[in-house]
Short mmCIF file of C-alpha atoms and ligand atoms in Angstrom, two decimals:
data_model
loop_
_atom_site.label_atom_id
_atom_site.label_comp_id
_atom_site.label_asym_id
_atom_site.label_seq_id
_atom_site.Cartn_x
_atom_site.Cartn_y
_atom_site.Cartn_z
CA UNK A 21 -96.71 -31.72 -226.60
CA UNK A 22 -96.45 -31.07 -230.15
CA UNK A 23 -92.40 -30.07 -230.41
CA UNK A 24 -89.18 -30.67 -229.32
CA UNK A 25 -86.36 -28.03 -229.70
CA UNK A 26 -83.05 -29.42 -229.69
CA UNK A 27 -79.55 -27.65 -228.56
CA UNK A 28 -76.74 -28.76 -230.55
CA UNK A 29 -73.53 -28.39 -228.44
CA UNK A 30 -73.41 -30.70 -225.52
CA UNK A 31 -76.57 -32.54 -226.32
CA UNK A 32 -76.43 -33.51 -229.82
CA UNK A 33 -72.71 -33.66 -229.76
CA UNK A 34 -69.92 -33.71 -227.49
CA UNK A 35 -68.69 -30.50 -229.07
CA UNK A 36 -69.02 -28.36 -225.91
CA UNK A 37 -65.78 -29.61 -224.65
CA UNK A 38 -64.26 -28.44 -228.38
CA UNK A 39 -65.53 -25.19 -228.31
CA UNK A 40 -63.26 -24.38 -224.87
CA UNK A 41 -60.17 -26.15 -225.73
CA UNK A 42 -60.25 -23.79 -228.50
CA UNK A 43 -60.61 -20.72 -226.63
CA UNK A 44 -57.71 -22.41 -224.19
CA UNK A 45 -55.48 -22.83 -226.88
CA UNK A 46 -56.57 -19.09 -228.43
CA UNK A 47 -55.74 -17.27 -224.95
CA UNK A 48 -52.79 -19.03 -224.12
CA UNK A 49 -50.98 -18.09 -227.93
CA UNK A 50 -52.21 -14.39 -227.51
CA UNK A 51 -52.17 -13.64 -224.08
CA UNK A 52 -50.13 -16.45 -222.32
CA UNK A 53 -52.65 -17.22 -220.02
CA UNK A 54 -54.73 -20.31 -218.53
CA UNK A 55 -58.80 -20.14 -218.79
CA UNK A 56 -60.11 -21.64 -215.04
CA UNK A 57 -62.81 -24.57 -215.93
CA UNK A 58 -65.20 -22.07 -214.37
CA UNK A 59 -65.34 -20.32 -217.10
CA UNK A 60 -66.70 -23.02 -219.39
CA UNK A 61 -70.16 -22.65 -217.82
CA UNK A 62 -70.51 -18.89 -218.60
CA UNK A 63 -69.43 -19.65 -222.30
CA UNK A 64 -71.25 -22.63 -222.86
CA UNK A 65 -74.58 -21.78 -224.98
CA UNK A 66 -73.79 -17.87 -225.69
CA UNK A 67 -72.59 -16.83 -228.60
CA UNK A 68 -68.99 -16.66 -230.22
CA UNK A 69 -68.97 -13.00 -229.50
CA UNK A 70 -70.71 -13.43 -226.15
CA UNK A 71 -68.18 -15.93 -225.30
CA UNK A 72 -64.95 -13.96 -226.20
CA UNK A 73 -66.26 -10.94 -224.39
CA UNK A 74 -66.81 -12.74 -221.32
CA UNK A 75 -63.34 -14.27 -221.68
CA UNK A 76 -61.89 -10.83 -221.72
CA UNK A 77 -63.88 -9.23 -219.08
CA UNK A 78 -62.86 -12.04 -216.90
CA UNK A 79 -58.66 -11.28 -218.17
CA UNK A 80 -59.50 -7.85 -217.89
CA UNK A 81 -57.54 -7.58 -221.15
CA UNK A 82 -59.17 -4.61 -223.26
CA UNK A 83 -58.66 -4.91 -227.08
CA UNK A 84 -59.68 -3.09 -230.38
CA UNK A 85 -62.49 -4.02 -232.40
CA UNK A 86 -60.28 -5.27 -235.67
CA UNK A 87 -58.15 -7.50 -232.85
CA UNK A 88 -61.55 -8.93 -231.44
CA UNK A 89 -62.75 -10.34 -234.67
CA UNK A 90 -59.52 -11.25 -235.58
CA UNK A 91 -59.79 -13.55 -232.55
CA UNK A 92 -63.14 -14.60 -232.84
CA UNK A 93 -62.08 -16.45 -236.70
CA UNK A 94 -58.98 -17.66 -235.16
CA UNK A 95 -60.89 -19.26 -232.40
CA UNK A 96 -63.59 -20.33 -234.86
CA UNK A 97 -60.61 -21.71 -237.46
CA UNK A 98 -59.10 -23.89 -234.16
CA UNK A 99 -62.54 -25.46 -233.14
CA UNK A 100 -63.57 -26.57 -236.53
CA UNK A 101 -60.13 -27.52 -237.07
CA UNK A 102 -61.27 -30.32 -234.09
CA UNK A 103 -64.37 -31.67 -236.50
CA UNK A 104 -62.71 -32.40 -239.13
CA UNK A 105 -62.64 -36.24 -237.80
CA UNK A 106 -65.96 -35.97 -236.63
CA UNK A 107 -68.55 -38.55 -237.85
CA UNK A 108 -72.84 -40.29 -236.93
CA UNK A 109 -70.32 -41.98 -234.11
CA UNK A 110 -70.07 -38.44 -232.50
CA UNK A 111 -73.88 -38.10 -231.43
CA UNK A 112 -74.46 -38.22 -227.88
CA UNK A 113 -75.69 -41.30 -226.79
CA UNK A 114 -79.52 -41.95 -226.53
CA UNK A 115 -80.16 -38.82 -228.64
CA UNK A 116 -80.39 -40.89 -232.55
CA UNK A 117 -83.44 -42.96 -230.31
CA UNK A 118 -84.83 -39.75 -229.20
CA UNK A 119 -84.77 -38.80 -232.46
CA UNK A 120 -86.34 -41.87 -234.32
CA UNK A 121 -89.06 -42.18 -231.13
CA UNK A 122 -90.34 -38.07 -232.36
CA UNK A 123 -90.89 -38.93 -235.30
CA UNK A 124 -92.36 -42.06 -235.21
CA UNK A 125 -94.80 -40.03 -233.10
CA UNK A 126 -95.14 -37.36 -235.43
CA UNK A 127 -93.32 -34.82 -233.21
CA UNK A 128 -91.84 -31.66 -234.76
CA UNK A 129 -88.36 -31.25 -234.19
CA UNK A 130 -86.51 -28.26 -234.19
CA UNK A 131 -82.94 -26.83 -233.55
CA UNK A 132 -82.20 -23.53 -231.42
CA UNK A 133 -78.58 -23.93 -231.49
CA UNK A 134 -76.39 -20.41 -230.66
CA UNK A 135 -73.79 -22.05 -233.09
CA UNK A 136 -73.15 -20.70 -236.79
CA UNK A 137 -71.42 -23.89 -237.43
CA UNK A 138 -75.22 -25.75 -236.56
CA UNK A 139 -75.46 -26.98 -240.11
CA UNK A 140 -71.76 -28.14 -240.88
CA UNK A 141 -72.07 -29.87 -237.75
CA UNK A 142 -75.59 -31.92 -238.40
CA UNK A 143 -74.63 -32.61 -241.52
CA UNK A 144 -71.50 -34.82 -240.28
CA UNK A 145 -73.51 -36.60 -237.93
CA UNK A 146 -75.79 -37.39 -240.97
CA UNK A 147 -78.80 -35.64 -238.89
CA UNK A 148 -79.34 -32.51 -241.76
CA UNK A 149 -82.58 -33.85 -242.74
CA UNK A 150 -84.35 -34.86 -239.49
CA UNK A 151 -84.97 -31.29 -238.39
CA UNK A 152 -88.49 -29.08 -239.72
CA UNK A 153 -86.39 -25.82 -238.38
CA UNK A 154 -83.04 -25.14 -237.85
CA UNK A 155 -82.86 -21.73 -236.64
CA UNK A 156 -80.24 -19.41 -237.95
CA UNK A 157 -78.83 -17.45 -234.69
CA UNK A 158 -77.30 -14.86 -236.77
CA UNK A 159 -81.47 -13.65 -237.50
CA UNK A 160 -81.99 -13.94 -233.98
CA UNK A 161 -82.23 -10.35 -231.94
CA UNK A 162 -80.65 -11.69 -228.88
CA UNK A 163 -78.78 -14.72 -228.00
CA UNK A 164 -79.45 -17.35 -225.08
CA UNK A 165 -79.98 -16.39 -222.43
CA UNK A 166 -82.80 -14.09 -223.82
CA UNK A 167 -85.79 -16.35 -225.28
CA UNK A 168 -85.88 -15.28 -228.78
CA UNK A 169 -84.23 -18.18 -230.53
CA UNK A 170 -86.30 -20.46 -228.20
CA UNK A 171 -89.43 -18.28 -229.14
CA UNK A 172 -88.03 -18.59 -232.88
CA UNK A 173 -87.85 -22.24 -232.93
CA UNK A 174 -91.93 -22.75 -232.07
CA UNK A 175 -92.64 -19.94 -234.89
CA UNK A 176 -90.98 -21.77 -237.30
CA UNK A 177 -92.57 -25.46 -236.81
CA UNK A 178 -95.49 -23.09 -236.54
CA UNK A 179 -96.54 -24.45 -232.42
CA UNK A 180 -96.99 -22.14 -229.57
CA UNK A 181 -94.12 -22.02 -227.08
CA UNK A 182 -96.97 -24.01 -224.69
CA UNK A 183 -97.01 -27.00 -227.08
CA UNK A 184 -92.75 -27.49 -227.07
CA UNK A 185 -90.08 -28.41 -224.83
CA UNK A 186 -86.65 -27.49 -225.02
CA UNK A 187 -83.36 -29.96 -224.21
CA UNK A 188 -80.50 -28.02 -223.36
CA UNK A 189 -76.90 -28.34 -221.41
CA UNK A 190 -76.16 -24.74 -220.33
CA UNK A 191 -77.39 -22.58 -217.72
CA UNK A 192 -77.94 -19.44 -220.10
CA UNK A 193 -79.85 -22.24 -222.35
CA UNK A 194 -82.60 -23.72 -219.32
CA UNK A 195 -82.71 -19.44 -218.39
CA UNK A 196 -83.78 -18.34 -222.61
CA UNK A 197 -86.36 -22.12 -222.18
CA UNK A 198 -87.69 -21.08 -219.27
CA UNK A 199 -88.65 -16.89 -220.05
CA UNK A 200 -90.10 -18.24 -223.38
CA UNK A 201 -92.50 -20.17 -221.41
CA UNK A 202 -91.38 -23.67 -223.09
CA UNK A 203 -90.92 -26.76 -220.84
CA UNK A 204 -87.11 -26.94 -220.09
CA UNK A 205 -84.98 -29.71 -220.09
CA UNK A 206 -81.50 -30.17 -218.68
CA UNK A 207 -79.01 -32.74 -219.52
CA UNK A 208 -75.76 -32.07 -216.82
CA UNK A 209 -75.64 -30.62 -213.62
CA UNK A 210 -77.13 -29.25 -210.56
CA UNK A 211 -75.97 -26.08 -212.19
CA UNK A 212 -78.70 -27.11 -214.41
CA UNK A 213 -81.53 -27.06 -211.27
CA UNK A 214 -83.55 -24.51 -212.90
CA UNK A 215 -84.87 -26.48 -215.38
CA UNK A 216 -88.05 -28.39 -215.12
CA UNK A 217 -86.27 -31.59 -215.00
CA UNK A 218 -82.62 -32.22 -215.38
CA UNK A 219 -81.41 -35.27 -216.46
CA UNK A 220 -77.33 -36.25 -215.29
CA UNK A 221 -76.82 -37.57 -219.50
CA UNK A 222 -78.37 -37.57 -222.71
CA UNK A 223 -78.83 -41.26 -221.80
CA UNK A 224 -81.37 -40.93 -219.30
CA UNK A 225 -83.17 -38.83 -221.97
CA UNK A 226 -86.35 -40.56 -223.69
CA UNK A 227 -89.69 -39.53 -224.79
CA UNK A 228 -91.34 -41.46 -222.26
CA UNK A 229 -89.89 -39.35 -219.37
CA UNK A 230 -90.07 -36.22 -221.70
CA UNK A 231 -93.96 -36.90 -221.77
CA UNK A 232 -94.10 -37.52 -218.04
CA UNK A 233 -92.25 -34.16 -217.22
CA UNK A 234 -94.41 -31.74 -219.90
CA UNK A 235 -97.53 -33.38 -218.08
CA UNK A 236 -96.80 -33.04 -214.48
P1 LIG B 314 -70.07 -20.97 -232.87
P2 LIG B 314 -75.28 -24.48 -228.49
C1 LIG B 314 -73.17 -22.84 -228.60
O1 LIG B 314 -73.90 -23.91 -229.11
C2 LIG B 314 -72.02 -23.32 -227.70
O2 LIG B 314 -72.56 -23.93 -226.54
C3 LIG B 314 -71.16 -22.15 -227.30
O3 LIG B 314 -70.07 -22.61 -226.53
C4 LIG B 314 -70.66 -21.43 -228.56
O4 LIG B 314 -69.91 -20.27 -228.21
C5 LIG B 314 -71.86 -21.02 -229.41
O5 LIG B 314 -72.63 -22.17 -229.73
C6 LIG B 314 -71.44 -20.35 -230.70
O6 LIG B 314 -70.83 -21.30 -231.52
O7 LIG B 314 -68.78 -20.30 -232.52
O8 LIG B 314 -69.89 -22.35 -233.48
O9 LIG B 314 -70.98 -20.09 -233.70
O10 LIG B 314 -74.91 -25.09 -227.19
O11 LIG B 314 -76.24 -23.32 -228.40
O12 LIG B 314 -75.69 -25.52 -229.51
MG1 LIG B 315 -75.35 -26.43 -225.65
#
């Protein structure tokens, strides 16, 4: 094990419960209606765009192209409206330990986050530095739950996809870990039983038991 390849939303930072009270507030201005919490899951990981068309399909609400960007920035303006208080404090917890323990060890750490806010984002928490690749999704052919910026991650710190493991709180997130043929790791639910091993929080994450799951 050579790599780790970080998510950012929901296992960095507690942002994944930002990014739907945005699209709440979003569809309840526009269309007066409520998003059902089982939606959450099938945005959680996939892109902006991904999300919103989901969102829509689900509404069956069918809009132009100029009104579906227009929504995408408002929806974008509302979540980072929700970091503007957001500070180190805000990493998950265990995950500044994980962090340190990598690269005392001399792991290479990367991060394969869907979000185009990935850098704002880091650079609150004070993390900007820590990472040899951040991935930019927007170079990325397809998004999660296709491999590529999985597959992109281990190009850039220069590994094979055999020598990393990716950490990751969405079910389209384990799916693009696991087709890239990279050890997957889940932090949340059993809707998370697809990954190799699936931790409840990023608590019970450390390198010890990420060493004991990429050997077995
Ligand atoms: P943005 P991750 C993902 O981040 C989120 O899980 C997902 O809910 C969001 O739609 C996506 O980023 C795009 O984010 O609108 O900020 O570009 O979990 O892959 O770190
Ligand atoms: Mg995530």
């Amino acid at each position: 094990m050579k790599g780790i390849l970080f998510d950012l939303d929901g296992v960095i930072a507690d942002t994944a419960v930002y990014h739907f009270s945005a699209w709440r507030q979003l569809i309840k201005k526009h269309f007066n209606c409520d998003l059902p919490d089982e939606l959450e899951v099938k945005t959680k990981g996939v892109s902006r765009e991904d999300s919103l068309t989901a969102i829509l399909s689900y509404l069956k609400i069918d809009i132009s192209e100029e009104e579906f960007e227009a929504l995408a920035i408002e929806k974008n303006q509302l979540y980072l409206q929700s970091l503007t208080t957001m500070t180190e404090t805000d990493i998950l917890p265990g995950i500044k330990s994980l962090i340190d323990d990598c690269k005392s060890k001399g792991l290479k750490l990367a991060l394969a986050s869907a979000s185009k806010n990935g850098p704002i984002i880091l650079d609150k928490l004070g993390l900007a530095h820590v990472f040899d690749a951040i991935v930019d999704p927007s170079e990325v052919r397809k998004g999660k739950p296709a491999p590529d910026i999985f597959l992109a991650a281990a190009r850039q710190l220069d590994l094979l996809p055999s020598e990393c493991v990716g950490l990751e709180d969405s079910v389209a997130g384990i799916t693009a870990i696991n087709t890239a043929g990279i050890v997957s790791i889940g932090v949340g639910g059993p809707e998370l039983n697809h990954a190799k091993a699936r931790f409840e929080t990023t608590k019970d994450v450390t390198l010890e038991k990420i060493e004991k799951v990429f050997k077995r």
